[in-house]
Coordinates of C-alpha atoms and ligand atoms in Angstrom, one line a residue:
M16 CA -7.2 22.4 17.7
N17 CA -8.2 20.5 14.2
N18 CA -8.4 22.1 12.0
T19 CA -11.0 20.2 9.6
T20 CA -13.5 20.7 13.5
E21 CA -12.6 23.3 14.1
Y22 CA -13.5 24.7 9.9
R23 CA -16.8 22.8 10.3
F24 CA -17.6 25.0 13.5
E25 CA -16.8 28.6 12.8
V26 CA -17.0 28.8 9.2
F27 CA -20.2 29.1 8.9
V28 CA -20.4 32.1 11.0
S29 CA -17.6 34.2 10.2
N30 CA -18.4 33.1 5.9
P31 CA -22.0 31.3 5.5
G32 CA -22.0 29.8 2.1
F33 CA -24.6 27.4 0.6
D34 CA -22.3 24.0 2.1
D35 CA -22.0 25.5 5.7
F36 CA -25.1 26.9 6.1
V37 CA -27.5 23.6 4.9
P38 CA -25.3 21.1 7.8
A39 CA -25.7 24.2 10.2
A40 CA -29.6 24.7 9.6
A41 CA -30.0 20.5 9.6
Y42 CA -28.8 20.7 13.2
L43 CA -30.4 23.7 14.1
I44 CA -34.1 22.1 13.0
A45 CA -33.0 18.9 14.7
S46 CA -32.2 20.6 17.9
L47 CA -35.6 22.5 17.7
F48 CA -37.8 19.3 17.0
F49 CA -36.2 17.8 20.3
I50 CA -36.6 19.9 22.3
I51 CA -40.6 19.7 21.3
G52 CA -40.0 16.3 21.3
L53 CA -39.1 16.2 24.3
K54 CA -41.6 18.8 25.5
R55 CA -44.3 16.1 24.1
L56 CA -43.2 13.0 25.3
S57 CA -44.0 14.4 29.1
S58 CA -47.7 13.5 28.8
P59 CA -49.2 10.5 27.6
R60 CA -51.7 11.9 25.4
T61 CA -49.5 13.9 23.4
A62 CA -46.3 11.7 23.5
R63 CA -46.8 9.7 20.2
S64 CA -46.3 12.8 18.6
G65 CA -42.9 13.8 20.4
N66 CA -41.7 10.6 20.5
F67 CA -42.6 11.1 16.1
I68 CA -41.4 14.0 16.1
A69 CA -37.9 13.5 18.2
G70 CA -37.8 10.5 15.8
V71 CA -37.7 13.6 12.1
G72 CA -34.9 15.1 13.8
M73 CA -32.8 12.4 14.7
A74 CA -33.1 11.7 10.8
L75 CA -31.7 15.6 10.3
A76 CA -29.2 15.5 12.3
L77 CA -27.9 12.6 10.6
L78 CA -28.7 14.1 7.2
G79 CA -27.1 17.6 8.6
T80 CA -23.9 15.0 9.5
F81 CA -24.2 13.3 6.1
L82 CA -24.1 17.3 4.0
L83 CA -21.2 18.2 6.5
P84 CA -17.9 20.0 4.5
K85 CA -15.0 17.0 3.5
M86 CA -17.5 14.5 4.5
G87 CA -16.3 10.6 3.5
H88 CA -16.5 6.9 4.4
F89 CA -20.7 6.7 2.8
C90 CA -20.6 3.6 2.9
A91 CA -19.4 2.3 5.9
I92 CA -21.8 4.9 7.2
L93 CA -24.2 3.7 5.6
I94 CA -23.6 -0.2 6.5
A95 CA -23.4 1.1 10.5
I96 CA -26.4 2.9 10.2
A97 CA -28.4 -0.5 9.0
I98 CA -26.3 -3.1 11.7
G99 CA -27.1 -0.2 14.3
T100 CA -31.7 0.3 13.1
I101 CA -32.3 -3.4 11.7
P102 CA -32.0 -4.5 15.3
G103 CA -33.4 -2.3 17.0
W104 CA -36.1 -1.6 15.0
L105 CA -37.2 -5.4 15.3
L106 CA -36.4 -5.3 18.9
A107 CA -38.5 -2.2 19.5
R108 CA -41.8 -4.0 17.6
R109 CA -41.3 -6.8 19.5
V110 CA -40.5 -5.9 22.8
K111 CA -43.1 -6.7 24.8
M112 CA -44.2 -3.5 27.7
T113 CA -43.0 -5.3 30.7
A114 CA -39.6 -5.4 29.2
M115 CA -39.4 -2.1 28.1
P116 CA -36.7 -1.4 31.3
Q117 CA -34.0 -3.3 30.4
M118 CA -35.2 -2.7 26.5
V119 CA -34.2 1.0 27.7
S120 CA -31.2 -0.1 29.2
L121 CA -29.9 -2.0 26.3
F122 CA -30.1 0.7 23.8
N123 CA -27.8 3.2 26.8
G124 CA -25.2 0.9 26.5
M125 CA -25.1 1.5 23.1
G126 CA -25.0 4.3 23.6
G127 CA -22.6 4.9 25.7
A128 CA -21.3 2.3 24.2
C129 CA -20.7 5.0 20.8
A130 CA -19.3 8.1 23.3
M131 CA -16.9 5.8 24.9
F132 CA -15.4 4.8 21.0
I133 CA -15.7 8.5 19.1
S134 CA -13.9 9.6 21.8
M135 CA -11.3 7.5 21.7
G136 CA -11.3 7.8 18.4
E137 CA -10.6 11.6 18.7
W138 CA -8.3 11.2 20.8
I139 CA -6.2 8.9 17.9
K140 CA -7.1 10.9 14.9
G141 CA -5.0 14.2 17.2
A142 CA -4.2 13.4 20.9
D143 CA -2.5 16.9 21.2
E144 CA -5.3 18.8 19.5
G145 CA -8.1 20.3 21.3
P146 CA -8.9 20.3 25.2
A147 CA -8.0 16.8 26.3
L148 CA -11.3 17.0 29.0
P149 CA -13.6 16.3 27.0
K150 CA -12.3 13.6 25.2
L151 CA -11.2 12.0 28.2
L152 CA -14.8 12.8 29.9
G153 CA -16.7 11.0 27.1
I154 CA -14.3 8.1 27.6
V155 CA -15.0 7.7 30.9
L156 CA -18.7 8.4 30.9
G157 CA -19.3 6.1 27.8
S158 CA -17.6 3.0 29.6
V159 CA -19.1 3.2 32.8
S160 CA -22.1 3.7 31.0
F161 CA -21.7 1.5 29.0
T162 CA -21.1 -1.6 31.3
G163 CA -23.0 -0.5 33.7
S164 CA -25.9 -0.6 31.2
L165 CA -25.1 -4.0 30.4
V166 CA -25.4 -5.4 34.1
A167 CA -28.5 -3.3 34.4
F168 CA -30.0 -5.4 31.1
G169 CA -28.6 -8.8 32.2
K170 CA -30.1 -8.2 35.8
L171 CA -33.8 -6.9 35.0
Q172 CA -33.7 -9.8 32.2
G173 CA -33.0 -12.5 34.7
L174 CA -29.5 -13.4 32.8
I175 CA -27.6 -12.3 36.4
S176 CA -29.4 -12.4 39.5
E177 CA -31.5 -9.1 40.1
K178 CA -30.4 -9.3 43.7
P179 CA -28.0 -6.6 44.9
M180 CA -24.4 -8.3 45.0
R181 CA -21.9 -7.8 47.9
W182 CA -17.9 -8.4 48.4
P183 CA -15.8 -7.3 51.2
F184 CA -14.4 -3.7 50.4
Q185 CA -16.6 -3.2 47.4
K186 CA -16.9 0.4 48.3
A187 CA -13.1 1.0 49.3
I188 CA -12.4 -0.8 45.7
N189 CA -14.6 1.3 44.2
A190 CA -12.8 4.7 45.5
V191 CA -9.3 2.8 44.4
L192 CA -10.6 2.4 41.1
L193 CA -11.8 6.0 40.6
L194 CA -8.4 6.8 41.5
A195 CA -6.6 5.2 39.3
I196 CA -9.2 6.4 36.4
L197 CA -7.9 9.6 37.2
A198 CA -4.3 8.9 37.7
S199 CA -4.1 7.5 34.1
A200 CA -6.4 10.2 32.4
G201 CA -3.7 12.4 34.1
A202 CA -0.6 10.3 32.3
S203 CA -2.1 10.0 29.2
V204 CA -1.8 14.0 29.3
A205 CA 1.3 14.5 30.8
D206 CA 3.1 11.3 29.3
S207 CA 2.5 11.8 25.4
Q208 CA 5.0 9.0 24.3
R209 CA 2.4 6.1 25.6
A210 CA -0.4 8.2 25.4
M211 CA -2.2 5.5 23.7
L212 CA -1.2 2.9 26.5
W213 CA -3.2 5.5 28.4
I214 CA -6.3 5.8 27.2
V215 CA -6.6 1.7 27.0
V216 CA -6.0 1.4 30.6
L217 CA -8.5 4.6 30.2
A218 CA -10.7 2.3 28.8
V219 CA -11.1 -0.8 30.4
L220 CA -10.8 0.9 34.5
A221 CA -14.2 2.9 33.2
L222 CA -15.6 0.1 32.2
L223 CA -14.8 -2.0 35.4
L224 CA -15.8 0.4 37.4
G225 CA -19.5 0.6 35.3
V226 CA -19.6 -3.6 36.1
L227 CA -18.9 -3.2 39.6
Q228 CA -21.0 -0.4 40.4
V229 CA -24.7 -2.0 39.3
L230 CA -23.8 -5.2 40.8
P231 CA -24.3 -4.1 44.8
I232 CA -27.9 -2.3 43.2
G233 CA -30.5 -4.1 42.9
G234 CA -34.6 -4.8 44.4
A235 CA -36.7 -1.6 43.6
D236 CA -33.9 0.9 43.2
M237 CA -33.4 -0.9 39.2
P238 CA -35.4 2.2 37.8
V239 CA -33.4 5.2 39.8
V240 CA -30.1 3.2 38.5
I241 CA -31.4 3.1 34.6
S242 CA -32.4 6.4 35.1
V243 CA -28.6 8.0 35.9
L244 CA -27.2 5.5 33.3
N245 CA -29.0 7.3 30.9
S246 CA -28.2 10.8 32.3
C247 CA -24.5 9.8 32.0
T248 CA -24.6 8.5 28.7
G249 CA -26.5 11.7 27.8
L250 CA -23.7 13.4 29.6
A251 CA -21.2 11.0 27.7
A252 CA -22.8 12.2 24.2
A253 CA -22.4 16.0 24.9
V254 CA -18.8 16.3 26.4
T255 CA -18.1 14.2 23.0
G256 CA -20.4 16.5 20.7
F257 CA -17.0 19.2 22.1
A258 CA -14.4 17.2 21.3
M259 CA -15.9 16.6 17.9
H260 CA -17.0 20.3 17.4
N261 CA -20.6 18.6 16.8
M262 CA -23.4 20.8 17.8
A263 CA -26.6 18.2 17.1
M264 CA -24.2 16.0 19.9
I265 CA -24.2 18.7 22.4
I266 CA -27.5 20.1 22.1
A267 CA -28.8 16.4 22.3
G268 CA -26.6 15.0 24.6
T269 CA -27.1 18.4 27.2
L270 CA -31.4 17.4 26.8
V271 CA -30.8 13.8 27.6
G272 CA -28.2 14.1 30.5
A273 CA -31.1 16.9 31.9
A274 CA -33.9 15.0 31.5
G275 CA -32.3 12.0 32.9
S276 CA -31.1 14.0 36.3
L277 CA -34.4 15.3 36.7
L278 CA -36.1 11.8 36.1
T279 CA -33.5 10.3 38.3
L280 CA -34.6 13.2 41.1
L281 CA -37.9 13.1 40.4
M282 CA -38.3 8.4 41.0
C283 CA -35.7 9.8 44.2
K284 CA -38.4 11.2 45.6
A285 CA -41.4 9.5 44.3
M286 CA -39.5 6.4 46.6
N287 CA -38.6 8.4 48.7
R288 CA -34.6 7.5 48.5
S289 CA -31.8 10.3 48.4
L290 CA -29.9 9.2 45.5
A291 CA -26.2 8.9 47.4
K292 CA -27.8 5.9 49.5
V293 CA -28.8 4.4 45.4
V294 CA -26.0 5.0 43.9
F295 CA -23.6 4.0 47.6
G296 CA -25.5 1.6 49.1
S297 CA -26.8 -1.0 48.1
F298 CA -30.5 -1.5 48.8
G299 CA -32.8 -3.8 48.3
I300 CA -30.7 -6.7 50.3
A301 CA -31.9 -8.4 53.8
P302 CA -35.8 -8.1 53.6
K303 CA -36.1 -7.7 57.2
G304 CA -39.5 -6.1 57.3
A305 CA -40.9 -9.5 55.3
A306 CA -40.3 -11.3 58.3
A307 CA -41.8 -9.2 60.8
A308 CA -44.9 -8.9 57.9
A309 CA -44.7 -12.7 57.8
Q310 CA -45.3 -12.9 61.8
G311 CA -48.5 -11.5 62.5
D312 CA -52.4 -13.1 61.2
Q313 CA -50.9 -15.5 58.6
T314 CA -54.9 -16.0 57.4
M315 CA -55.9 -14.6 53.8
R316 CA -59.1 -14.3 53.2
E317 CA -60.6 -15.1 49.8
I318 CA -64.1 -14.0 48.1
S319 CA -65.4 -15.5 45.1
A320 CA -66.3 -13.1 42.0
S321 CA -69.9 -13.1 42.6
E322 CA -69.3 -12.1 46.1
C323 CA -66.4 -9.9 44.7
A324 CA -69.7 -7.8 41.9
I325 CA -71.8 -8.1 44.6
M326 CA -69.3 -5.4 47.3
M327 CA -68.9 -3.4 43.7
G328 CA -72.4 -2.7 41.7
Y329 CA -73.5 -1.8 44.9
A330 CA -70.4 0.6 45.9
R331 CA -71.3 4.3 46.0
K332 CA -66.8 5.1 45.0
V333 CA -64.4 2.0 43.4
I334 CA -60.8 3.2 43.5
V335 CA -58.6 1.1 41.1
I336 CA -54.7 0.9 41.8
P337 CA -53.4 -1.3 38.7
G338 CA -50.0 -2.7 39.1
Y339 CA -47.3 -4.6 37.3
G340 CA -49.4 -7.7 37.2
L341 CA -52.4 -5.9 35.0
A342 CA -49.4 -5.0 32.9
V343 CA -48.2 -8.5 32.5
A344 CA -51.9 -9.9 32.1
Q345 CA -52.8 -7.6 29.2
G346 CA -56.3 -6.8 31.5
Q347 CA -55.7 -3.2 30.4
H348 CA -59.3 -3.6 28.2
L349 CA -61.2 -5.4 30.9
V350 CA -60.7 -3.1 33.8
H351 CA -62.0 0.1 31.5
E352 CA -64.7 -2.4 30.5
L353 CA -65.0 -2.9 34.3
E354 CA -64.6 0.2 35.3
Q355 CA -67.5 1.7 32.3
M356 CA -69.8 -1.0 33.7
L357 CA -70.0 0.5 37.0
E358 CA -70.5 2.9 36.1
K359 CA -73.7 2.5 33.7
R360 CA -74.9 1.2 37.7
G361 CA -73.6 4.8 39.5
V362 CA -70.5 3.5 40.6
E363 CA -68.1 6.6 41.5
V364 CA -64.7 5.1 39.5
K365 CA -61.4 6.1 39.3
Y366 CA -57.7 4.9 39.0
A367 CA -54.9 5.7 40.8
I368 CA -51.6 5.6 39.9
H369 CA -48.1 4.8 42.0
P370 CA -45.3 6.5 39.9
V371 CA -43.5 3.0 40.4
A372 CA -46.1 1.2 39.8
G373 CA -45.2 -1.4 37.0
R374 CA -41.9 -1.5 35.5
M375 CA -41.4 2.1 34.1
P376 CA -42.3 5.3 34.9
G377 CA -45.1 6.3 34.0
H378 CA -46.4 2.1 33.2
M379 CA -49.6 2.1 34.2
N380 CA -50.6 5.7 32.1
V381 CA -49.3 4.0 29.0
L382 CA -50.9 0.7 30.0
L383 CA -54.5 2.3 30.3
A384 CA -54.4 4.9 27.7
E385 CA -53.9 2.0 25.3
A386 CA -57.0 0.6 26.4
D387 CA -59.1 4.6 26.1
V388 CA -59.8 4.6 29.8
P389 CA -60.4 9.2 29.9
Y390 CA -56.9 11.3 31.1
P391 CA -59.1 12.8 33.9
K392 CA -60.0 9.3 35.5
L393 CA -56.4 8.6 36.0
L394 CA -54.4 10.5 39.5
D395 CA -51.6 10.8 41.2
M396 CA -50.8 9.5 44.1
E397 CA -51.0 12.7 46.0
E398 CA -54.3 13.5 44.4
I399 CA -56.1 9.6 45.6
N400 CA -54.5 9.8 48.4
P401 CA -56.9 12.0 51.0
E402 CA -60.3 10.5 48.7
F403 CA -59.6 6.0 49.9
D404 CA -60.9 6.9 53.1
Q405 CA -64.0 8.1 50.9
A406 CA -64.3 4.8 49.2
D407 CA -65.8 1.8 49.7
V408 CA -63.3 -0.7 47.9
A409 CA -60.0 -0.3 46.9
L410 CA -59.6 -2.5 44.1
I411 CA -55.2 -3.4 43.4
I412 CA -54.8 -5.6 40.4
G413 CA -51.5 -6.9 39.9
A414 CA -50.1 -4.5 42.5
N415 CA -48.5 -5.3 46.0
D416 CA -45.3 -2.6 46.6
V417 CA -46.9 0.4 46.1
V418 CA -49.9 -0.6 48.7
N419 CA -47.2 -2.3 50.6
P420 CA -48.2 -0.1 54.6
A421 CA -44.6 -1.2 56.2
A422 CA -43.1 1.6 53.7
R423 CA -44.7 3.5 56.5
T424 CA -44.1 1.3 59.3
D425 CA -40.9 -1.1 58.8
A426 CA -38.2 1.0 59.1
G427 CA -35.9 -2.7 58.5
S428 CA -37.6 -2.9 55.3
P429 CA -36.2 -2.4 51.6
I430 CA -39.5 -0.3 50.3
Y431 CA -39.4 2.1 54.0
G432 CA -39.8 5.6 53.2
M433 CA -41.3 5.0 49.9
P434 CA -45.1 6.9 49.6
I435 CA -47.9 4.8 49.0
L436 CA -51.6 4.4 47.9
N437 CA -53.5 4.4 51.0
A438 CA -56.0 1.2 49.9
D439 CA -55.6 0.2 53.4
K440 CA -58.0 3.9 54.2
A441 CA -60.4 2.5 52.1
K442 CA -63.9 0.2 53.7
N443 CA -62.9 -2.6 51.7
V444 CA -59.7 -4.1 50.0
I445 CA -60.0 -6.6 47.0
V446 CA -56.9 -7.4 46.0
I447 CA -56.5 -9.8 42.4
K448 CA -53.1 -12.1 42.3
R449 CA -52.0 -15.6 41.1
G450 CA -51.5 -17.1 44.9
R451 CA -48.9 -15.4 47.2
G452 CA -46.0 -13.9 44.7
A453 CA -44.0 -11.3 46.4
G454 CA -43.6 -8.0 44.3
F455 CA -40.8 -6.5 42.8
A456 CA -39.2 -6.0 46.3
G457 CA -39.6 -9.5 47.9
I458 CA -41.5 -9.4 50.4
E459 CA -44.5 -9.7 52.3
N460 CA -47.2 -7.3 52.1
A461 CA -49.3 -7.1 55.5
L462 CA -52.2 -5.7 53.7
F463 CA -53.4 -8.8 52.4
Y464 CA -53.9 -10.5 55.4
Q465 CA -55.9 -7.5 57.0
P466 CA -59.5 -8.1 58.5
K467 CA -60.8 -5.5 55.7
T468 CA -58.8 -7.1 52.2
R469 CA -60.5 -10.6 51.1
M470 CA -58.3 -11.9 48.0
L471 CA -59.2 -12.4 44.3
F472 CA -56.4 -15.1 43.7
G473 CA -55.9 -16.6 39.3
D474 CA -54.8 -13.9 36.8
A475 CA -55.6 -10.6 36.0
K476 CA -57.5 -10.4 33.4
A477 CA -59.7 -14.1 34.3
A478 CA -60.7 -13.3 36.6
L479 CA -61.0 -9.2 35.4
Q480 CA -63.3 -11.3 32.9
E481 CA -65.1 -13.5 35.4
L482 CA -65.9 -10.2 37.6
I483 CA -67.6 -8.3 34.6
T484 CA -69.9 -11.3 33.6
E485 CA -70.7 -11.4 36.9
V486 CA -71.4 -7.9 37.6
R487 CA -73.7 -8.0 33.8
G488 CA -75.9 -10.7 35.5
L489 CA -76.4 -7.7 39.2
Ligands
NAP29 P1 -45.4 -5.8 42.4 O1 -44.7 -5.1 43.8 O2 -43.8 -5.7 41.3 O3 -46.4 -6.7 41.9 C1 -47.0 -7.1 41.0 C2 -47.7 -8.6 42.1 O4 -48.7 -8.8 41.0 C3 -46.6 -9.7 42.9 O5 -46.8 -9.5 43.4 C4 -47.6 -10.4 41.9 O6 -47.6 -11.2 42.5 C5 -48.9 -10.4 41.1 N1 -48.9 -10.6 39.4 C6 -47.9 -11.3 39.0 N2 -48.3 -11.4 37.3 C7 -49.7 -10.9 37.7 C8 -51.1 -12.2 37.2 N3 -51.0 -12.8 35.4 N4 -52.3 -11.3 37.3 C9 -52.3 -11.1 38.5 N5 -51.3 -10.2 39.3 C10 -49.9 -11.4 38.7 O7 -45.5 -4.5 41.0 P2 -45.7 -2.8 41.9 O8 -47.5 -2.9 42.7 O9 -46.7 -2.1 40.6 O10 -45.2 -2.0 41.6 C11 -43.7 -2.3 41.0 C12 -42.1 -2.9 41.4 O11 -41.4 -2.5 40.9 C13 -41.9 -1.6 42.9 O12 -41.2 -2.0 43.5 C14 -41.4 -0.8 42.0 O13 -40.1 0.1 42.7 C15 -40.8 -1.3 40.8 N6 -40.1 -0.8 40.2 C16 -41.0 -0.7 39.7 C17 -39.6 0.7 38.0 C18 -40.7 1.9 37.3 O14 -39.9 2.8 37.0 N7 -41.7 1.6 38.0 C19 -39.5 -0.1 37.5 C20 -38.6 -1.2 38.3 C21 -38.7 -1.5 39.2 P3 -48.7 -13.3 41.8 O15 -47.0 -13.5 41.6 O16 -48.8 -13.9 43.4 O17 -49.5 -12.8 41.3

């Protein structure tokens, strides 16, 4: 085992001195901050402070690392921190809310690359010291996460086709690749003379697996894939922490891995997908449901803003369904204004929040929180769905897939099985969207052609502005 790292890890327990106490205490407090931060991130109300607390935890962990006994290379580390911090800070400040998934994916890929390089570094430092498994796992998980996340970023950013790609013997090729990874990992331990060569082969194969595993995934499964890769990076960091005997990395990596896994399961549940189908199923292809929907009544019935205003202004209950288009149009403040005006007229207004509406988990909650819409008005799918049949109007703003009845009825549809908001159960449905554009899954929506549905065409912000003017004039 590496004497220096073993010393760092164990000396505090056996012989606590000031040098060892400070970094160990910093790591412990940092870990507590991570846990508290994560807990607070679970509600929009406390998320901001949770993010800040976790950030302070990370700063403490960095400080603890600087104070580790026999730590050196301070200049190189400071330069590396600057290289990471400056573009990270600039990107995070400039990113649009709708582009968050690809940014998360990019940052996640960087985490995977770190785990890969650190594990390789640990191997080079002492191939025959300490157990090989954490280092090998760190290299494999980190590499898969690195290239997988970059492919996901490319797809979401439109740099490569968002559609799932397929080629012959896809699953067989991946299985062979997996076997080759296991074989080169074994060889790196057994063949000590050429261990370095095997480690490089291992990393290259795992990098390739990351690309081949994510290319065939697309459509509505992308958010789940990002979450899977996120937990993969967490696990990579945790095993790398074991390889380095670094307590902060083990705890932070485990937290990310566990949180990512739970989020993955929640999203799979919300979309009624099994994880195996997402990862191995090449979903999001062949929107047969689109063809089926397109064969029916193809008339969309338009409505003017003034007719809309009358319908809502004299309603008893209106349920607003926000979707991706509302976020793109940045119409959150206007929808809140409309809601307040309707309430002044005695109309009950609630918001129906679908778990995968928008482009990231919690997107609609964050968007509406930004406009100060009170939290009790935001109701989850399970809570609001039974209320639709009492609603006079379901007002859909820039949402599509999350209200598509094909998810219930059309077994050929790529969103078949995804629970949806029961907008079609309301007495009247008003849809604000720019035209006939499809949603994320790229399919038609039969709800838009139903006799009870009226289309208010236009950009969500402009349409809401018009509606507000009309309601004011009632
Ligand atoms: P959606 O199905 O993507 O539909 C959005 C609709 O908004 C489009 O049909 C588009 O129609 C309209 N639109 C776009 N810009 C607009 C604007 N400026 N003003 C008005 N309308 C506009 O959205 P969704 O119903 O929210 O569903 C989310 C989808 O994204 C799901 O399939 C989900 O699986 C997927 N997804 C979710 C996440 C997540 O974690 N939440 C992440 C990635 C993907 P027009 O072009 O005709 O205007």
